[in-house]
Coordinates of N, CA, C and O in Angstrom, one line a residue:
X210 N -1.4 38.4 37.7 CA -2.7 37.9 37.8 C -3.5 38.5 36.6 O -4.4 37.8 36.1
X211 N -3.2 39.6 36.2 CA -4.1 40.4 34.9 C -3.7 39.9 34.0 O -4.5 39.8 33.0
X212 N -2.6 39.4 33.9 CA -2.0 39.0 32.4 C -2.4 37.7 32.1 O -2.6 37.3 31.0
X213 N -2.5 36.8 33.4 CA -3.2 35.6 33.2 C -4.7 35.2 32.7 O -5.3 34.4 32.0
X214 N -5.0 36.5 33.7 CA -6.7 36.7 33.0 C -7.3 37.2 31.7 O -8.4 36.9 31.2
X215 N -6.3 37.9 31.2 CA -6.4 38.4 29.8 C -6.2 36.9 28.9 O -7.2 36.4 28.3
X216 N -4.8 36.2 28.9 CA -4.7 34.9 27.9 C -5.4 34.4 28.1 O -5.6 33.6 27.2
X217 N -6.3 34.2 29.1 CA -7.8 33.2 29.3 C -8.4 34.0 28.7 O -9.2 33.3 28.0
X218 N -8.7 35.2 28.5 CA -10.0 35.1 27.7 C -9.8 35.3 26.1 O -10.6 35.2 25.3
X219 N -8.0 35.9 25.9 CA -8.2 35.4 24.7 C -8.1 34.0 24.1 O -8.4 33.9 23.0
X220 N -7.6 32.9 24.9 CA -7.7 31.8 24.7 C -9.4 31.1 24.5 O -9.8 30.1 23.9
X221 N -10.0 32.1 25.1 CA -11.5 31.3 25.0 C -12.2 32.1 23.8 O -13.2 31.6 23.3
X222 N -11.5 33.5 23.3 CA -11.9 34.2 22.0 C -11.9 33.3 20.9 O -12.8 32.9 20.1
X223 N -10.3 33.1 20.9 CA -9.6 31.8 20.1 C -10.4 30.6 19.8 O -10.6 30.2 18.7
X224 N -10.9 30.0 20.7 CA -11.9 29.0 20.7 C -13.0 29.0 20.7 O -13.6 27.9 20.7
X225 N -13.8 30.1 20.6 CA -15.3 30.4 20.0 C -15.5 30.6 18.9 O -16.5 30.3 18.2
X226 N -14.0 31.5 18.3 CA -13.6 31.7 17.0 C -13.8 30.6 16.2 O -14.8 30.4 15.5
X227 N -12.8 30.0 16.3 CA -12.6 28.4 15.9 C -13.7 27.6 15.8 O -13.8 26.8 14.9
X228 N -14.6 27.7 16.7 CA -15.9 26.8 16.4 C -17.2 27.3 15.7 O -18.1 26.7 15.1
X229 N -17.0 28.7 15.9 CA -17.7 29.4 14.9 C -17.6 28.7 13.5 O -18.3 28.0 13.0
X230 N -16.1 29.2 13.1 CA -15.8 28.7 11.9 C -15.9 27.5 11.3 O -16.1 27.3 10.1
X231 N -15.9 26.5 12.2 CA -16.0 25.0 12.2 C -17.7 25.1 11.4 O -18.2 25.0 10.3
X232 N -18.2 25.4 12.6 CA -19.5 25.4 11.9 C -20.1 25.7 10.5 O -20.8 25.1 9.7
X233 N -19.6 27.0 10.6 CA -19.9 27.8 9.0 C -19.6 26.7 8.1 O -20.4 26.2 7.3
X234 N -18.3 26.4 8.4 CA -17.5 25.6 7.1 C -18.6 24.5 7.1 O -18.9 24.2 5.9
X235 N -19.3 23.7 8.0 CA -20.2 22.9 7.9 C -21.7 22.9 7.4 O -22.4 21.9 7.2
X236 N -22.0 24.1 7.4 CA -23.2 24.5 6.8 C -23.2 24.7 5.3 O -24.1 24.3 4.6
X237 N -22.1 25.1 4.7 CA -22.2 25.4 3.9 C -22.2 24.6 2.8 O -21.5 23.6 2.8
X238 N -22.8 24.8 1.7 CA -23.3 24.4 0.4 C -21.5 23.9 0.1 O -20.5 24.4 0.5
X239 N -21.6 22.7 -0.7 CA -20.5 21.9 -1.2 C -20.6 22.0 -3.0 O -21.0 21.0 -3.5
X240 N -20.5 22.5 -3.4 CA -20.6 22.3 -5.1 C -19.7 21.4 -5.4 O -18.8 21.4 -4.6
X241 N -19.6 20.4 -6.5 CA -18.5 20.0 -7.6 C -18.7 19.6 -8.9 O -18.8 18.4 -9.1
X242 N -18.6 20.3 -9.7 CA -18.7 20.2 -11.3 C -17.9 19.6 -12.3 O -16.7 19.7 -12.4
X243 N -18.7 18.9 -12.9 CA -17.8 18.3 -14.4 C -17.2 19.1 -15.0 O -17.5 20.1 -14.4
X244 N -16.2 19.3 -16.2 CA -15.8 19.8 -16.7 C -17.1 19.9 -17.8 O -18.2 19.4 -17.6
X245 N -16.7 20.8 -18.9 CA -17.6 22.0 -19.3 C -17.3 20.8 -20.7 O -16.2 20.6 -21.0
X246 N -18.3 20.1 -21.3 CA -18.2 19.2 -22.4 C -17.6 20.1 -23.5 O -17.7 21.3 -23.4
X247 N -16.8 19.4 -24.9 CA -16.7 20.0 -26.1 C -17.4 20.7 -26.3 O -18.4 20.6 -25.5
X248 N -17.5 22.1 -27.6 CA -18.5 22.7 -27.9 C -19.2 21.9 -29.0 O -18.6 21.4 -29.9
X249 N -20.4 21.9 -29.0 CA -21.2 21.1 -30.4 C -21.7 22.2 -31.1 O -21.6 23.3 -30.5
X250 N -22.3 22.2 -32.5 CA -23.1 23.0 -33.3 C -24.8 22.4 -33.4 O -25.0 21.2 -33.5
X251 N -25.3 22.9 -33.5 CA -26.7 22.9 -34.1 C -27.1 23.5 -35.1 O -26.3 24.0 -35.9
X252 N -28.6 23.6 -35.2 CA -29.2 24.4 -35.6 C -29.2 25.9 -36.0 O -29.5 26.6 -35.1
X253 N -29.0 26.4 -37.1 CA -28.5 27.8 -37.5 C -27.4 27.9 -36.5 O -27.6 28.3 -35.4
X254 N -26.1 27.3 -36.9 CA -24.7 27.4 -36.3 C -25.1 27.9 -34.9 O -24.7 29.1 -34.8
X255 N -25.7 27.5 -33.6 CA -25.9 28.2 -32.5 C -24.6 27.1 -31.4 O -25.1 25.9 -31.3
X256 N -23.7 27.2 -30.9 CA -22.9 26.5 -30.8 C -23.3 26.5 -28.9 O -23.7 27.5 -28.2
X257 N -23.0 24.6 -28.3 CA -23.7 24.8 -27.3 C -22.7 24.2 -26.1 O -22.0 23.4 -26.7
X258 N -22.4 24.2 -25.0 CA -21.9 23.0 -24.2 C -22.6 22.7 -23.1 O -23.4 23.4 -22.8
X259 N -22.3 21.5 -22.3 CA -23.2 21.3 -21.0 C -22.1 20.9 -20.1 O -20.9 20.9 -20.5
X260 N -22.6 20.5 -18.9 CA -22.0 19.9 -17.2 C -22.9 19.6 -17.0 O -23.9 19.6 -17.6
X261 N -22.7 18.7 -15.1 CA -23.2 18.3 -14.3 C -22.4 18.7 -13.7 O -21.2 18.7 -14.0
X262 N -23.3 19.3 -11.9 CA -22.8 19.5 -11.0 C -23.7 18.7 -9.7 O -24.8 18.4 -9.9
X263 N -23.1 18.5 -8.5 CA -23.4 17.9 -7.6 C -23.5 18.8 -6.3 O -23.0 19.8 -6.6
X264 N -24.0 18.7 -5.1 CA -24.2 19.8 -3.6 C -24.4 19.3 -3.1 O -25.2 18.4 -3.5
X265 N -24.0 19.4 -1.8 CA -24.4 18.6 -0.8 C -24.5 19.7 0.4 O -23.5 20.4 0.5
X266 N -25.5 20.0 1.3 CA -26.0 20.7 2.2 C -26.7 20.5 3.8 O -27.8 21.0 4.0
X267 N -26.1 19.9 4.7 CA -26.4 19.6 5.5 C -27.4 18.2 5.5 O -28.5 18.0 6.0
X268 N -26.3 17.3 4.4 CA -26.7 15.4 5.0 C -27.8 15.9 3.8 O -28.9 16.1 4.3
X269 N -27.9 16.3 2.2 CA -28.8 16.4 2.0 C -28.1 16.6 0.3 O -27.6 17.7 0.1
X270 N -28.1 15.9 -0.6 CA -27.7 15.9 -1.9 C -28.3 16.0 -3.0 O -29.5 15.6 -3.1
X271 N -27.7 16.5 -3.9 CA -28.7 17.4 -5.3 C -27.8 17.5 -6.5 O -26.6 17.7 -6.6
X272 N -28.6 17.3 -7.5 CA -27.5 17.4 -8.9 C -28.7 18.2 -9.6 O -29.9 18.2 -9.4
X273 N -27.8 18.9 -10.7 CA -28.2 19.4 -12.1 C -27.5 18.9 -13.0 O -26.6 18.1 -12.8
X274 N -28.1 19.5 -14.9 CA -27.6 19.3 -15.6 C -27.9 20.6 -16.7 O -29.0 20.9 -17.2
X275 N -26.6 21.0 -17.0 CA -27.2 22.2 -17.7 C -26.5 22.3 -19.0 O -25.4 21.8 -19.2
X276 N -27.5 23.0 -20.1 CA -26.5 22.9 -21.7 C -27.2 24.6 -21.5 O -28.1 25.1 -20.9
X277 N -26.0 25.1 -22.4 CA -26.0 26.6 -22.1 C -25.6 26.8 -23.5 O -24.9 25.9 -23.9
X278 N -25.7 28.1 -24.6 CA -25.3 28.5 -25.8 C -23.9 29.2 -25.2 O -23.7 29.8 -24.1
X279 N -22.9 28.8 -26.5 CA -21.6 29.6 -26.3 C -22.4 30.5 -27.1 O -23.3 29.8 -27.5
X280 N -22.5 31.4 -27.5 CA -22.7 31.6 -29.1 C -23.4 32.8 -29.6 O -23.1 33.7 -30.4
X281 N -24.8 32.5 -28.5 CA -26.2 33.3 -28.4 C -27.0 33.8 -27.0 O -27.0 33.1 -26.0
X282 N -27.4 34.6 -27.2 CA -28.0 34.9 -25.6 C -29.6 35.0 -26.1 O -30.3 35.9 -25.6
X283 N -30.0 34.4 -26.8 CA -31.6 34.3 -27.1 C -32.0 33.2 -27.9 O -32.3 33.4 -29.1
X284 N -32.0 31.9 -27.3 CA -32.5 30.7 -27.8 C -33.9 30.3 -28.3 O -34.7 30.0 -27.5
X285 N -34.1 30.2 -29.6 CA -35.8 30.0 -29.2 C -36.4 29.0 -28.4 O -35.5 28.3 -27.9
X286 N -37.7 28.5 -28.0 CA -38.1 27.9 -27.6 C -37.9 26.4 -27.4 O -38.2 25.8 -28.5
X287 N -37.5 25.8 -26.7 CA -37.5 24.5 -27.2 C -36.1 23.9 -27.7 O -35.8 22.7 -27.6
X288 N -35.5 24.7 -28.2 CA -34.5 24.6 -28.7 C -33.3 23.5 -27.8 O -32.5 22.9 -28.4
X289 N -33.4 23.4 -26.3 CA -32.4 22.6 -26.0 C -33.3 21.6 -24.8 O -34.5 21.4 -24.8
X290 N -32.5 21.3 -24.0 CA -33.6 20.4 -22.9 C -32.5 19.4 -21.8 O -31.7 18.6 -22.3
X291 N -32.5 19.5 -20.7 CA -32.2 19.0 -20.1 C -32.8 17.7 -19.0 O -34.1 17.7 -18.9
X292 N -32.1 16.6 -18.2 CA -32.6 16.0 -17.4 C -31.3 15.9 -16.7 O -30.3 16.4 -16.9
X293 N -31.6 15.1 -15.8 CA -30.5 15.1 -14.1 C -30.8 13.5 -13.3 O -32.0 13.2 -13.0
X294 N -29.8 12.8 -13.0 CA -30.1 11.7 -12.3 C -29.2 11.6 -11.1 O -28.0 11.7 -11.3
X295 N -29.7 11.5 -10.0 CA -29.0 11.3 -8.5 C -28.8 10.1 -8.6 O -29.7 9.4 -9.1
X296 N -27.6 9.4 -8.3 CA -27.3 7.6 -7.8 C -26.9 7.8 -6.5 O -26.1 8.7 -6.2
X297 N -27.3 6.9 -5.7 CA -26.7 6.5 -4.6 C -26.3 4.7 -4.9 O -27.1 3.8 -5.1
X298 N -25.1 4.5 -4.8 CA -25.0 3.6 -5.0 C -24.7 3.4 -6.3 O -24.0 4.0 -7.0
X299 N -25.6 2.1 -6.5 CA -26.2 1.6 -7.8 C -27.4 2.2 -7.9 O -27.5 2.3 -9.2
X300 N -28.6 2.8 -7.4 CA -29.7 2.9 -7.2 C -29.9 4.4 -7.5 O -29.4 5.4 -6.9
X301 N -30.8 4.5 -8.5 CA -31.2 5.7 -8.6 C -32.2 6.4 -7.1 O -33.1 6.1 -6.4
X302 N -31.4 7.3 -7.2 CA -31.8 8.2 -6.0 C -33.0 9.2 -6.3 O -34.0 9.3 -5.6
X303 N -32.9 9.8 -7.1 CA -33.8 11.1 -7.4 C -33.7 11.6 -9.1 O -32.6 11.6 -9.7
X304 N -34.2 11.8 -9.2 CA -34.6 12.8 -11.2 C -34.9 14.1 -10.9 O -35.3 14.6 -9.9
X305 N -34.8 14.6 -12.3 CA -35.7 16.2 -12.2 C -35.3 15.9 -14.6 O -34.3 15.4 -15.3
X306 N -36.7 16.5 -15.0 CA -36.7 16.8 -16.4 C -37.1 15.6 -16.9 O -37.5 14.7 -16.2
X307 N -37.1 15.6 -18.5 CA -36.6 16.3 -19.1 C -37.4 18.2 -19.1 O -38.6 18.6 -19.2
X308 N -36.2 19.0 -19.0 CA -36.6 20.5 -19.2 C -36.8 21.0 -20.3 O -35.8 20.9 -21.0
X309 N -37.6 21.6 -20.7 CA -37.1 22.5 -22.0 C -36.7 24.1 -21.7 O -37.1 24.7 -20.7
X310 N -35.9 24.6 -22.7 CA -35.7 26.3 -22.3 C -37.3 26.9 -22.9 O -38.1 26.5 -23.8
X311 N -37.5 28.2 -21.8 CA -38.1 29.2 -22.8 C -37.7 30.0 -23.7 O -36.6 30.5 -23.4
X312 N -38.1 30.3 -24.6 CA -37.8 31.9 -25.3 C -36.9 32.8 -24.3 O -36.6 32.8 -23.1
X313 N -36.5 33.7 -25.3 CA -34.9 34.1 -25.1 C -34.5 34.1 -23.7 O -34.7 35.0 -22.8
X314 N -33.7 32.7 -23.7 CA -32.6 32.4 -22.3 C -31.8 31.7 -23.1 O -31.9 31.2 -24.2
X315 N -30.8 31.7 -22.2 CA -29.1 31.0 -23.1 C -28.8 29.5 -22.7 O -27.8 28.9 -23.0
X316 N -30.0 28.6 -22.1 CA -29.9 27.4 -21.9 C -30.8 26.7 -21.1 O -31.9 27.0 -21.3
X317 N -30.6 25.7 -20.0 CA -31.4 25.1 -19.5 C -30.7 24.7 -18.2 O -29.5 24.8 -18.1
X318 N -31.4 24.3 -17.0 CA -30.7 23.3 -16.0 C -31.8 22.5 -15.6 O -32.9 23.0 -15.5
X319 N -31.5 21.3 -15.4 CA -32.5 20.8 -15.0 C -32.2 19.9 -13.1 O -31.1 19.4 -13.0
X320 N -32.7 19.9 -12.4 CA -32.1 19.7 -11.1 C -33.4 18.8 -10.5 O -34.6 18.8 -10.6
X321 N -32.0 17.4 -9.5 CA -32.9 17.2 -9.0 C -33.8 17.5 -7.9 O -34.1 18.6 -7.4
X322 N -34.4 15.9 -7.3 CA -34.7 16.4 -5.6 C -33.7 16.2 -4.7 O -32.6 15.9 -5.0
X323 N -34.1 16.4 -3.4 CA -32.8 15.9 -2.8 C -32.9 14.6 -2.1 O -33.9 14.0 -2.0
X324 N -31.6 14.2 -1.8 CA -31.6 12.7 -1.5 C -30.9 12.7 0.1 O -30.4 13.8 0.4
X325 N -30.8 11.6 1.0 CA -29.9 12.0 2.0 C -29.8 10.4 2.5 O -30.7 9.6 2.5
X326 N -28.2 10.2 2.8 CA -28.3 9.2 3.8 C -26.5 8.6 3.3 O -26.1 8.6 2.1
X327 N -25.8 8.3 4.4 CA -24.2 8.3 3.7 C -23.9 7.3 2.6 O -24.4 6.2 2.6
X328 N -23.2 7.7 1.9 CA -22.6 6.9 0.7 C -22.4 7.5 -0.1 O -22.6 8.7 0.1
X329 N -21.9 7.1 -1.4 CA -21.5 7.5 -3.0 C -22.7 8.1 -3.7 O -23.6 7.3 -3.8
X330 N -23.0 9.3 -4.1 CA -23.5 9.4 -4.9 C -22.6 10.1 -6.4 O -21.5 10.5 -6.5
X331 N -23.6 10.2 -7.2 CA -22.7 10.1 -9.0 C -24.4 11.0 -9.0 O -25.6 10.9 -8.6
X332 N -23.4 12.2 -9.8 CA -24.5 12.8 -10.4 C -24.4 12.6 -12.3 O -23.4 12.6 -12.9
X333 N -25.5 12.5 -12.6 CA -25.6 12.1 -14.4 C -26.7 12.8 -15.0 O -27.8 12.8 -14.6
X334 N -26.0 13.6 -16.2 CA -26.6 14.1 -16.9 C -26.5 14.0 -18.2 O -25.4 13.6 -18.8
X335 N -28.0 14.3 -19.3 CA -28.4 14.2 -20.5 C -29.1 15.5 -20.6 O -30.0 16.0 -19.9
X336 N -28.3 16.1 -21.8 CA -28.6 17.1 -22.6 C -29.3 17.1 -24.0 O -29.1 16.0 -24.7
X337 N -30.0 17.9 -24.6 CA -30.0 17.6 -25.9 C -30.4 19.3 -26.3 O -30.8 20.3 -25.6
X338 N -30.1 19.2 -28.1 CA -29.9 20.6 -28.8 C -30.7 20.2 -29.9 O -31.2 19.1 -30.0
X339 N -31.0 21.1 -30.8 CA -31.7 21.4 -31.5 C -30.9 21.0 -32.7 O -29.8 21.6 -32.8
X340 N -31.2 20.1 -33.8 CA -30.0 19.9 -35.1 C -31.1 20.9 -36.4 O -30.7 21.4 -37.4
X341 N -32.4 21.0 -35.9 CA -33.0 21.4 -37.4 C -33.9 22.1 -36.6 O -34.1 22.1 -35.4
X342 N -34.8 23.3 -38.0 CA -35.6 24.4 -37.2 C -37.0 23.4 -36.9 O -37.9 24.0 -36.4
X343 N -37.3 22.3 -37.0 CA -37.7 21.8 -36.8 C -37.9 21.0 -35.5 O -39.0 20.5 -35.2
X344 N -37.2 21.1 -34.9 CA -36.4 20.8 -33.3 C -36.0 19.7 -33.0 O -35.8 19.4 -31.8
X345 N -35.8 18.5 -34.4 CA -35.1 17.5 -34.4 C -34.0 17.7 -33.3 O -33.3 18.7 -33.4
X346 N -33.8 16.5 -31.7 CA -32.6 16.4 -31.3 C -31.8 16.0 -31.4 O -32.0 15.0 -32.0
X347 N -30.2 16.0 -31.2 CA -29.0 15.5 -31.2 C -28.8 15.7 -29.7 O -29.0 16.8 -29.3
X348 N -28.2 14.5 -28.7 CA -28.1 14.0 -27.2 C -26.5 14.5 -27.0 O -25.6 14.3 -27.8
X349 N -26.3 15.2 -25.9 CA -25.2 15.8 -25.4 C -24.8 15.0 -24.0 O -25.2 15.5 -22.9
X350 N -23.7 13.5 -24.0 CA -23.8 13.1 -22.6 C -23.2 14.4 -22.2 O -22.8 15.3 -22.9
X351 N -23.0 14.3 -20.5 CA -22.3 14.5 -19.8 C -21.5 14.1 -19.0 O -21.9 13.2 -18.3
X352 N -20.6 14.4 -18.9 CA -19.6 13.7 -17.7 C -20.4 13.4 -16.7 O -21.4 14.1 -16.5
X353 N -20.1 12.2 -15.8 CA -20.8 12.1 -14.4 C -19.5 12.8 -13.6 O -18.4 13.0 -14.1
X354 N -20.1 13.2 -12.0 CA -19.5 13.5 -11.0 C -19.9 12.9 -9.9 O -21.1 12.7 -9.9
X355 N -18.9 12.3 -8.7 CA -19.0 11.6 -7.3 C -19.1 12.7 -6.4 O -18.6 13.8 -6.6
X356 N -19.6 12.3 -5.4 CA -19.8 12.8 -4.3 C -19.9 12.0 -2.8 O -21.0 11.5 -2.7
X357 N -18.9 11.8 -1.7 CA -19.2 10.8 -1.0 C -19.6 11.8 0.2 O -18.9 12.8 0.6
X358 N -20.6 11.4 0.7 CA -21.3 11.7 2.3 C -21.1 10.5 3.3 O -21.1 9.3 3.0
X359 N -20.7 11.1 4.6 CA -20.5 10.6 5.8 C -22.0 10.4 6.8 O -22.5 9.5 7.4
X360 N -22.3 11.7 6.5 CA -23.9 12.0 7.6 C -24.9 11.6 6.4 O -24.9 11.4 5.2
X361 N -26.2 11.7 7.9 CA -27.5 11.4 7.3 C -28.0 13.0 7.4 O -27.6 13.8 8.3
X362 N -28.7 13.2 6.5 CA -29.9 14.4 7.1 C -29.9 15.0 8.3 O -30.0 14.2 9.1
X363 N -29.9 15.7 8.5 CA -30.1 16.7 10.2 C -29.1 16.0 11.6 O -29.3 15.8 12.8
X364 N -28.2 15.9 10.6 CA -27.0 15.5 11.1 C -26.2 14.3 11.9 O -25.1 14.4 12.4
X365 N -27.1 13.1 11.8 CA -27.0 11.8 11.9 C -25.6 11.0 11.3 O -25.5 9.7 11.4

């Protein structure tokens, strides 16, 4: 009878366990990133690259777009700039930027708002760098990335 009573309650440990984890795994932030573009050069040889990344967080979707210095850890001002586009669909979903950097930081991200409701979304990003001290730009696409959602928002 004790031995029986014991596998029931680790059987029911087992299974609280299990749904614990279920959940976690469901809460949690989803990242997926482009690959890290070629390196380009600018302005006084400052050498730069960008991505897009996508998240998805409880029925609730978001992109950035970031160009970052290989090169330098103190950019001046202005020097680079980002923007970010959510698609759902065909349909633009959400924006954020164009950003510019401040004074000494190594790059930019620009991110959107969030979007929610199931389907494809594509996150797309535009970068741009500095070609002259003048702050003439040169445009850095980015790869897009997919993301497909099942739920709506607050778990629909």
């Amino acid at each position: 009878m004790r031995s029986k009573k014991n596998m029931i309650k680790r059987l029911v440990s087992l299974l609280l366990c299990s749904a614990i984890c279920v959940v976690a795994a469901a809460a949690a932030d989803n990242w997926q990133y482009s690959k890290w573009t070629a390196t380009v050069t600018g302005v006084s040889n400052i050498k730069y690259h960008g991505r897009t990344a996508i998240t998805a967080s409880k029925g609730l979707v978001r992109s950035t777009a970031t160009i970052l210095s290989t090169n330098t850890s103190a950019l001046p001002a202005g020097y680079v700039k980002a923007k970010a586009e959510l698609y759902r669909g065909p349909a633009l979903a959400s924006y954020g930027g164009p950003v510019s950097n401040s004074a000494s930081s190594t790059g930019v991200t620009a991110s959107t708002g969030q979007a929610s409701g199931a389907g494809t979304y594509t996150a797309q990003g535009t970068t741009y760098y500095a070609t002259s001290s003048n702050r003439d730009m040169e445009t850095l696409e980015l790869e897009s990335v997919d993301y497909k959602t099942l739920v709506r928002a607050n778990g629909g």
